Short mmCIF file of C-alpha atoms in Angstrom, two decimals:
data_model
loop_
_atom_site.label_atom_id
_atom_site.label_comp_id
_atom_site.label_asym_id
_atom_site.label_seq_id
_atom_site.Cartn_x
_atom_site.Cartn_y
_atom_site.Cartn_z
CA MET A 1 0.00 0.00 0.00
CA ARG A 2 1.09 3.55 -0.63
CA ILE A 3 -0.57 6.65 0.79
CA GLU A 4 -0.20 9.21 -1.99
CA THR A 5 -1.99 12.23 -0.51
CA LEU A 6 -2.86 13.35 3.00
CA LYS A 7 -4.95 16.38 3.96
CA VAL A 8 -5.63 17.36 7.56
CA LYS A 9 -7.69 20.27 8.91
CA ASN A 10 -8.21 21.39 12.49
CA PHE A 11 -6.36 18.48 14.13
CA LYS A 12 -4.29 19.90 17.00
CA VAL A 13 -1.33 21.89 15.57
CA PHE A 14 -2.34 21.07 12.00
CA ARG A 15 -4.84 23.75 11.06
CA ASP A 16 -4.51 23.00 7.36
CA ILE A 17 -1.85 20.78 5.75
CA GLU A 18 -1.67 18.86 2.49
CA LEU A 19 1.02 16.40 1.43
CA THR A 20 1.02 15.04 -2.11
CA ASN A 21 3.05 12.41 -3.94
CA ILE A 22 4.26 10.92 -0.66
CA PRO A 23 7.08 8.41 -1.26
CA GLN A 24 7.15 4.83 -0.02
CA MET A 25 9.60 5.89 2.70
CA ALA A 26 9.13 9.37 4.16
CA VAL A 27 11.19 11.03 6.89
CA PHE A 28 9.84 13.93 9.00
CA LEU A 29 12.19 16.45 10.57
CA GLY A 30 11.51 19.34 12.93
CA MET A 31 12.35 21.06 16.19
CA ASN A 32 10.99 19.82 19.52
CA GLY A 33 7.33 20.68 20.02
CA VAL A 34 6.61 21.30 16.35
CA GLY A 35 4.22 18.35 15.96
CA LYS A 36 6.10 15.27 14.75
CA SER A 37 4.33 13.07 17.30
CA THR A 38 1.04 14.74 16.41
CA PHE A 39 1.60 13.94 12.75
CA PHE A 40 1.93 10.25 13.59
CA ASP A 41 -1.10 10.51 15.85
CA VAL A 42 -3.20 11.32 12.77
CA PHE A 43 -2.82 7.65 11.88
CA GLY A 44 -3.18 6.49 15.47
CA PHE A 45 -6.36 8.54 15.83
CA LEU A 46 -7.91 7.14 12.65
CA ASN A 47 -6.98 3.64 13.72
CA ASP A 48 -8.61 4.23 17.13
CA CYS A 49 -11.72 5.64 15.46
CA LEU A 50 -11.99 2.41 13.48
CA THR A 51 -11.12 -0.18 16.11
CA LYS A 52 -13.09 1.62 18.86
CA ASN A 53 -15.27 4.61 17.94
CA VAL A 54 -14.84 8.35 17.46
CA LYS A 55 -15.92 9.24 20.99
CA ALA A 56 -13.37 6.87 22.52
CA ALA A 57 -10.59 8.06 20.19
CA LEU A 58 -11.25 11.65 21.24
CA ALA A 59 -11.58 10.80 24.94
CA VAL A 60 -8.08 9.32 25.26
CA ARG A 61 -6.74 12.56 23.74
CA GLY A 62 -8.57 14.84 26.16
CA GLY A 63 -11.86 15.21 24.27
CA TYR A 64 -12.99 17.18 21.24
CA SER A 65 -11.94 20.56 22.62
CA GLU A 66 -8.36 19.36 23.07
CA VAL A 67 -8.12 17.78 19.63
CA ILE A 68 -9.57 20.53 17.45
CA SER A 69 -7.04 23.21 16.54
CA ARG A 70 -6.96 26.15 18.96
CA GLU A 71 -9.51 28.91 18.35
CA GLN A 72 -10.72 27.29 15.13
CA SER A 73 -14.28 26.75 13.96
CA GLY A 74 -15.40 24.04 11.59
CA ASN A 75 -14.93 20.30 11.83
CA ILE A 76 -11.87 18.09 12.22
CA GLU A 77 -11.23 16.76 8.73
CA PHE A 78 -9.05 14.12 7.09
CA THR A 79 -8.60 13.05 3.49
CA ILE A 80 -6.34 10.12 2.61
CA GLN A 81 -5.73 8.92 -0.94
CA PHE A 82 -3.94 5.63 -1.48
CA ARG A 83 -3.62 2.53 -3.64
CA GLN A 84 -3.27 -1.05 -2.47
CA THR A 85 -0.89 -1.73 -5.38
CA GLU A 86 0.23 0.32 -8.39
CA ASP A 87 -2.39 -1.46 -10.53
CA ASP A 88 -5.28 -0.93 -8.12
CA PRO A 89 -7.69 2.03 -8.19
CA LEU A 90 -7.03 5.21 -6.28
CA ILE A 91 -9.08 5.14 -3.07
CA SER A 92 -10.03 8.42 -1.40
CA TYR A 93 -11.26 8.33 2.18
CA GLU A 94 -12.79 11.52 3.59
CA LEU A 95 -13.78 11.91 7.23
CA SER A 96 -15.27 14.96 8.96
CA ILE A 97 -15.93 14.98 12.72
CA GLY A 98 -17.99 17.65 14.42
CA LEU A 99 -20.24 18.25 17.40
CA GLY A 100 -23.91 17.33 17.35
CA ASP A 101 -26.68 17.45 19.92
CA LYS A 102 -25.54 18.09 23.48
CA ASN A 103 -22.05 18.81 22.15
CA GLN A 104 -21.42 15.12 21.52
CA PRO A 105 -18.98 14.16 18.72
CA VAL A 106 -20.57 12.92 15.53
CA ILE A 107 -19.34 11.84 12.12
CA ALA A 108 -20.59 14.70 9.99
CA LYS A 109 -19.28 13.18 6.76
CA GLU A 110 -17.67 9.93 5.68
CA ILE A 111 -17.05 9.29 2.00
CA VAL A 112 -15.12 6.65 0.07
CA ARG A 113 -14.36 7.24 -3.60
CA PHE A 114 -12.82 4.93 -6.22
CA ARG A 115 -11.10 6.02 -9.39
CA ARG A 116 -10.02 3.54 -12.04
CA GLY A 117 -7.01 4.68 -14.06
CA GLN A 118 -5.00 7.86 -13.65
CA VAL A 119 -7.62 10.34 -14.85
CA GLY A 120 -11.35 10.82 -14.78
CA ALA A 121 -13.93 11.55 -12.12
CA PRO A 122 -13.97 9.30 -9.02
CA TYR A 123 -17.07 7.32 -8.09
CA LYS A 124 -18.58 7.34 -4.61
CA ILE A 125 -18.90 3.85 -3.19
CA LEU A 126 -19.83 5.07 0.30
CA ASP A 127 -21.50 8.31 1.40
CA PHE A 128 -22.58 8.70 5.04
CA ALA A 129 -23.49 11.52 7.40
CA ASN A 130 -24.72 11.37 10.99
CA GLY A 131 -25.00 7.58 10.97
CA GLU A 132 -27.01 7.20 7.74
CA GLY A 133 -26.12 6.88 4.10
CA MET A 134 -25.50 4.79 1.01
CA ALA A 135 -22.95 2.11 0.12
CA LEU A 136 -22.33 0.17 -3.09
CA VAL A 137 -22.47 -3.61 -2.95
CA GLY A 138 -19.95 -5.87 -4.69
CA VAL A 139 -16.43 -6.16 -6.04
CA PHE A 140 -15.26 -3.36 -8.35
CA LYS A 141 -12.76 -4.42 -11.01
CA THR A 142 -14.03 -2.24 -13.84
CA ARG A 143 -15.82 1.08 -14.34
CA GLU A 144 -18.95 -0.85 -15.32
CA ASP A 145 -18.88 -2.72 -12.01
CA ILE A 146 -19.24 0.57 -10.18
CA ILE A 147 -21.86 2.04 -12.53
CA ASN A 148 -24.03 -1.07 -12.35
CA ALA A 149 -23.57 -1.79 -8.65
CA GLU A 150 -26.53 -1.92 -6.29
CA ARG A 151 -26.75 1.16 -4.06
CA ARG A 152 -27.97 0.14 -0.65
CA LYS A 153 -29.15 2.52 2.10
CA GLN A 154 -27.85 1.75 5.57
CA LYS A 155 -28.21 3.09 9.10
CA LEU A 156 -25.61 2.60 11.80
CA ASP A 157 -26.28 2.00 15.49
CA SER A 158 -24.58 5.25 16.49
CA THR A 159 -23.46 8.51 14.91
CA ASP A 160 -19.90 8.07 16.23
CA ILE A 161 -19.22 4.70 14.55
CA LEU A 162 -17.37 4.71 11.24
CA ALA A 163 -19.38 3.31 8.37
CA ILE A 164 -16.32 1.45 7.13
CA LYS A 165 -16.27 -0.34 10.50
CA GLY A 166 -19.93 -1.32 10.47
CA LEU A 167 -20.24 -2.23 6.82
CA GLY A 168 -16.72 -3.60 6.50
CA GLN A 169 -17.79 -6.69 8.44
CA PHE A 170 -20.07 -7.88 5.63
CA LYS A 171 -18.90 -9.77 2.53
CA GLU A 172 -21.22 -7.91 0.16
CA PHE A 173 -19.31 -4.67 0.85
CA ASP A 174 -16.04 -6.08 -0.45
CA ALA A 175 -14.26 -2.81 -1.27
CA ILE A 176 -15.20 -1.25 2.09
CA ALA A 177 -13.99 -4.36 3.91
CA ALA A 178 -10.63 -4.05 2.13
CA LEU A 179 -10.32 -0.41 3.23
CA ARG A 180 -11.14 -1.35 6.81
CA LYS A 181 -8.47 -4.05 6.86
CA LEU A 182 -5.84 -1.64 5.55
CA ILE A 183 -6.47 0.97 8.26
CA GLU A 184 -6.62 -1.71 10.98
CA ASP A 185 -3.17 -2.88 9.88
CA TRP A 186 -1.45 0.49 10.36
CA TYR A 187 1.33 0.17 12.94
CA VAL A 188 2.04 3.33 14.94
CA SER A 189 4.91 2.41 17.24
CA ASP A 190 4.73 3.21 20.94
CA PHE A 191 7.79 1.11 21.76
CA HIS A 192 8.80 0.84 25.45
CA ILE A 193 12.17 -0.79 26.06
CA GLU A 194 11.30 -1.89 29.60
CA ASP A 195 8.15 -3.60 28.35
CA ALA A 196 10.15 -5.38 25.64
CA ARG A 197 12.56 -6.76 28.28
CA GLN A 198 9.85 -8.56 30.23
CA ARG A 199 9.23 -12.27 30.12
CA ASN A 200 5.96 -13.23 28.42
CA GLU A 201 3.40 -15.76 29.56
CA ALA A 202 3.59 -18.68 27.16
CA GLY A 203 1.29 -17.88 24.28
CA TYR A 204 0.97 -17.32 20.57
CA SER A 205 1.99 -13.99 18.98
CA GLU A 206 2.78 -13.58 15.29
CA ASN A 207 3.29 -9.80 15.18
CA LEU A 208 5.16 -7.41 17.44
CA SER A 209 2.79 -5.27 19.50
CA LYS A 210 3.02 -1.49 19.27
CA LYS A 211 4.63 -1.34 22.73
CA GLY A 212 6.91 -4.29 22.02
CA ASP A 213 5.74 -6.09 25.17
CA ASN A 214 5.34 -9.45 23.38
CA LEU A 215 8.87 -9.52 21.92
CA ALA A 216 9.75 -12.86 23.49
CA ASN A 217 6.60 -14.55 22.17
CA VAL A 218 7.11 -13.19 18.64
CA THR A 219 10.75 -14.28 18.68
CA LYS A 220 9.72 -17.83 19.54
CA TYR A 221 7.02 -17.78 16.83
CA ILE A 222 9.50 -16.70 14.13
CA TYR A 223 12.11 -19.22 15.34
CA ASP A 224 9.58 -22.08 15.30
CA ASN A 225 7.79 -21.20 12.07
CA HIS A 226 10.17 -19.10 9.93
CA ARG A 227 13.65 -20.35 10.75
CA ALA A 228 15.32 -18.83 7.68
CA ILE A 229 14.03 -15.37 8.66
CA PHE A 230 15.17 -15.87 12.24
CA ASP A 231 18.64 -16.94 11.11
CA ALA A 232 18.91 -13.80 8.93
CA ILE A 233 17.91 -11.62 11.90
CA LEU A 234 20.47 -13.34 14.11
CA GLN A 235 23.21 -12.81 11.53
CA LYS A 236 22.43 -9.10 11.42
CA MET A 237 22.56 -8.92 15.23
CA LYS A 238 25.98 -10.58 15.20
CA GLU A 239 27.23 -8.01 12.68
CA ARG A 240 25.83 -4.99 14.51
CA VAL A 241 26.07 -5.69 18.23
CA PRO A 242 29.51 -6.73 19.54
CA GLY A 243 29.47 -10.01 21.44
CA VAL A 244 26.01 -11.25 20.45
CA SER A 245 26.41 -14.83 19.25
CA ASN A 246 22.87 -16.11 19.71
CA VAL A 247 19.35 -15.11 20.77
CA ASP A 248 16.73 -17.53 22.00
CA ALA A 249 13.29 -17.46 23.55
CA SER A 250 13.18 -20.22 26.17
CA LEU A 251 10.15 -21.64 28.00
CA SER A 252 10.53 -21.68 31.79
CA ASP A 253 7.78 -22.18 34.39
CA GLY A 254 5.07 -21.15 31.95
CA TYR A 255 6.91 -18.04 30.73
CA ILE A 256 8.95 -17.32 27.61
CA ILE A 257 12.21 -15.55 28.46
CA LEU A 258 14.35 -13.80 25.87
CA ARG A 259 18.07 -14.52 26.30
CA PHE A 260 21.12 -13.10 24.56
CA ALA A 261 24.31 -15.15 24.37
CA ASP A 262 27.81 -13.66 24.28
CA GLY A 263 30.31 -16.00 22.65
CA LYS A 264 32.87 -15.32 25.42
CA PHE A 265 30.60 -16.67 28.20
CA GLN A 266 28.97 -20.04 28.79
CA ASN A 267 25.61 -18.81 30.08
CA PRO A 268 23.35 -16.40 28.15
CA PHE A 269 22.11 -13.12 29.61
CA SER A 270 18.43 -12.50 30.27
CA SER A 271 16.99 -9.59 28.27
CA ARG A 272 16.68 -7.73 31.58
CA PHE A 273 20.47 -7.36 31.69
CA VAL A 274 21.40 -6.39 28.14
CA SER A 275 21.68 -2.82 26.90
CA ASP A 276 18.77 -0.70 25.73
CA GLY A 277 20.33 -0.46 22.28
CA THR A 278 20.61 -4.25 21.96
CA ILE A 279 16.94 -4.72 22.81
CA LYS A 280 15.85 -1.94 20.47
CA MET A 281 17.91 -3.13 17.50
CA PHE A 282 16.61 -6.68 17.94
CA ALA A 283 13.01 -5.45 18.19
CA TYR A 284 13.40 -3.38 15.00
CA LEU A 285 14.80 -6.39 13.15
CA ILE A 286 11.88 -8.53 14.32
CA LEU A 287 9.43 -5.84 13.17
CA LEU A 288 11.10 -5.16 9.82
CA ASN A 289 11.41 -8.85 8.97
CA ASP A 290 7.84 -9.78 9.90
CA PRO A 291 6.64 -12.59 7.58
CA ALA A 292 3.31 -10.71 7.36
CA PRO A 293 4.44 -7.07 7.04
CA HIS A 294 2.21 -4.13 7.90
CA THR A 295 0.87 -1.81 5.22
CA LEU A 296 2.16 1.23 7.13
CA LEU A 297 4.81 1.67 9.83
CA CYS A 298 5.13 4.91 11.82
CA ILE A 299 8.36 5.00 13.83
CA GLU A 300 9.39 7.92 16.05
CA GLU A 301 13.06 8.81 16.58
CA PRO A 302 14.63 5.39 15.96
CA GLU A 303 18.04 6.84 16.85
CA ASN A 304 17.33 6.87 20.60
CA GLN A 305 19.55 4.36 22.50
CA LEU A 306 21.33 3.26 19.30
CA TYR A 307 25.02 3.65 18.46
CA HIS A 308 25.27 6.36 15.83
CA LYS A 309 27.08 4.15 13.29
CA LEU A 310 24.13 1.75 13.27
CA LEU A 311 21.73 4.42 12.00
CA THR A 312 22.85 4.19 8.37
CA VAL A 313 22.17 0.44 8.21
CA LEU A 314 18.89 0.94 10.07
CA ALA A 315 17.80 3.50 7.45
CA GLU A 316 18.64 0.91 4.78
CA GLU A 317 16.49 -1.65 6.64
CA PHE A 318 13.54 0.76 6.64
CA ARG A 319 14.02 1.44 2.93
CA ALA A 320 14.19 -2.28 2.14
CA TYR A 321 10.91 -2.76 4.02
CA ALA A 322 9.35 0.02 1.96
CA ASP A 323 10.72 -1.42 -1.29
CA LYS A 324 8.91 -4.67 -0.53
CA GLY A 325 5.59 -2.81 -0.42
CA GLY A 326 5.09 -1.54 3.13
CA GLN A 327 5.10 2.23 3.53
CA VAL A 328 7.32 3.68 6.27
CA PHE A 329 7.04 7.08 8.00
CA ILE A 330 9.90 8.02 10.34
CA SER A 331 10.59 11.05 12.52
CA THR A 332 14.15 11.94 13.52
CA HIS A 333 16.51 14.53 14.97
CA SER A 334 19.65 12.58 14.08
CA PRO A 335 22.18 13.95 11.57
CA ASP A 336 23.60 10.44 11.21
CA PHE A 337 20.22 9.01 10.26
CA LEU A 338 19.57 11.94 7.91
CA ASN A 339 22.84 11.28 6.11
CA ALA A 340 21.29 8.02 4.85
CA VAL A 341 18.06 9.72 3.72
CA GLU A 342 17.43 10.75 0.11
CA LEU A 343 16.26 14.29 -0.62
CA SER A 344 12.98 13.06 -2.13
CA GLU A 345 12.15 11.30 1.16
CA LEU A 346 12.51 14.30 3.48
CA PHE A 347 9.71 16.52 4.82
CA CYS A 348 10.27 19.40 7.25
CA LEU A 349 7.83 20.60 9.92
CA VAL A 350 7.87 24.32 10.72
CA LYS A 351 5.74 26.37 13.15
CA GLU A 352 4.10 29.43 11.60
CA ASP A 353 1.64 31.68 13.48
CA GLY A 354 1.12 29.01 16.14
CA PHE A 355 0.34 26.19 13.70
CA THR A 356 2.54 23.70 11.86
CA LYS A 357 3.19 23.51 8.14
CA ILE A 358 4.92 20.62 6.39
CA TYR A 359 7.29 21.33 3.50
CA ARG A 360 8.98 18.97 1.08
CA ALA A 361 12.74 19.53 1.29
CA ALA A 362 13.15 18.92 -2.44
CA ASP A 363 10.98 21.98 -3.17
CA SER A 364 13.73 24.28 -1.87
CA PRO A 365 16.05 25.35 -4.73
CA LEU A 366 18.99 25.99 -2.38
CA VAL A 367 18.63 22.70 -0.48
CA THR A 368 18.33 20.83 -3.79
CA SER A 369 21.41 22.60 -5.18
CA LEU A 370 23.50 21.82 -2.07
CA TYR A 371 22.35 18.19 -2.01
CA LYS A 372 23.23 17.69 -5.68
CA ALA A 373 26.62 19.27 -5.01
CA GLY A 374 27.33 16.53 -2.46
CA ASP A 375 26.17 17.94 0.88
CA LEU A 376 24.45 15.32 3.02
CA LEU A 377 21.15 16.17 4.69
CA GLY A 378 22.57 15.59 8.16
CA TYR A 379 25.24 18.20 7.50
CA LEU A 380 22.59 20.71 6.32
CA TRP A 381 20.56 19.96 9.46
CA ASN A 382 23.60 20.60 11.67
CA GLN A 383 24.18 23.89 9.86
CA GLU A 384 20.55 24.88 10.56
CA LEU A 385 19.87 25.42 6.87
CA LEU A 386 17.06 22.94 6.27
CA LEU A 387 14.14 24.41 8.20
CA GLU A 388 15.00 27.99 7.32
CA GLU A 389 15.32 27.32 3.59
CA VAL A 390 12.38 24.98 3.01
CA SER A 391 9.89 27.45 4.53
CA LYS A 392 10.95 30.41 2.40
CA LYS A 393 8.08 31.61 0.28
#
C-alpha cells in the first residue's frame, strides 16, 4: 500500500496541511514541540476511530476541545488517498468529525471514492453523514462494475461509529472491507524498552505489538515457524552488536524468556540485563522482517539508545521494508540518520503563526542545489539550513 496524498484540517497543531506524492519511505524532521508526534497521531487517531469509535478516540486525547485546533471553527477533517498496489484504483477516504446534539462528537461526513485509471472523475462507493447513508455492494474491477452496482441505504447504530467499521464486516461490501483491513493494519509504534525486556506468559503472537511487550513470544514464533528469517535476523545482530552470538526465547515455568548469548561466556544473559540499544535493534529487526508485514509503519526517533554508526544500516532496513511494499514514516533529529536519507524522502515541519506547516525539502532550490553538489542532509541539518530554507516563500 502507498498513501499518496494526506490532507488534515483542524487536528491539534495542523490547522490546514496537504502532502502530495508521498514516497514509499518518508522522513519527517523538525524542532521539539513542532508536531512530529502529532503527525503520527493522525494515523493512530484514525486507527482508534476504526477499532473503537470516534468518541473513545477523542476521549483518550482529552476530548474534542483538546483535539480541534486552537480557536478554530469548523470540523476536524481528514482526506487520505492511497492505492493497495500500483495497478489498483485510487481510493479516497474523507472523514469529517464535528459536534452534534448536546455537544457530543458525531461523524458529519464519511465518503469513500474509487477512481479507475490515472484520470477521470472518481465514483462514490460510500456516502454517510450522521449515521445514515449509502454504500455500493460488490467487487469493483471495472468502471462498469461501479456504474451497475446496487446502491444500498444503511443506518448505523450510532453517529460516532465509522461506516467502514460497520459495513466492513459484511462480505457484500467487499471494497469497504478491504479499506477497513488496511487501516486496521497500520502500525504506529509506541515502543517501550522496559516492556520489551519482560518475560511473556507462554502464548501465541505472530506480530510485534506497538509497545513491544510481546517480543519474546514473537521471537519464539518466528524461530519455530520461519527459521530462515530468524537466522537472517540473528546474523544481522551478530554483525551490529559486539558479542552477540545467539538469541533464543526459552520456555521456563510457563513463561517465555528472551536470552542473549555472548560467545565469550557459557551462560546467556536474560533480556533484563542487556543494553537498551541491543533490545531496540533486535526489536526493529523482528518488526522489519515480519513474515506478514504491515501496510504502514510509523516510527518515532529510531536513533534513541542506538550507536550512531548503526543508524545508516537501520535506514537501509527501513528502505528495504518500503521497497517490498510496506510504507514507512519516520521522525528523527539525528544527523547520522539523515545522512542516509534521500532528498525526495525528506519533509520538514515548521511552526508558523502558532500552527505547523509541512514542507517537502526537495521543493527548496537551495537545499536541492547543495544536495546535488554533495552535501548530506545531516550536514545541512547541523548547519541549521534545512528548516530555514524549506519554509521560504
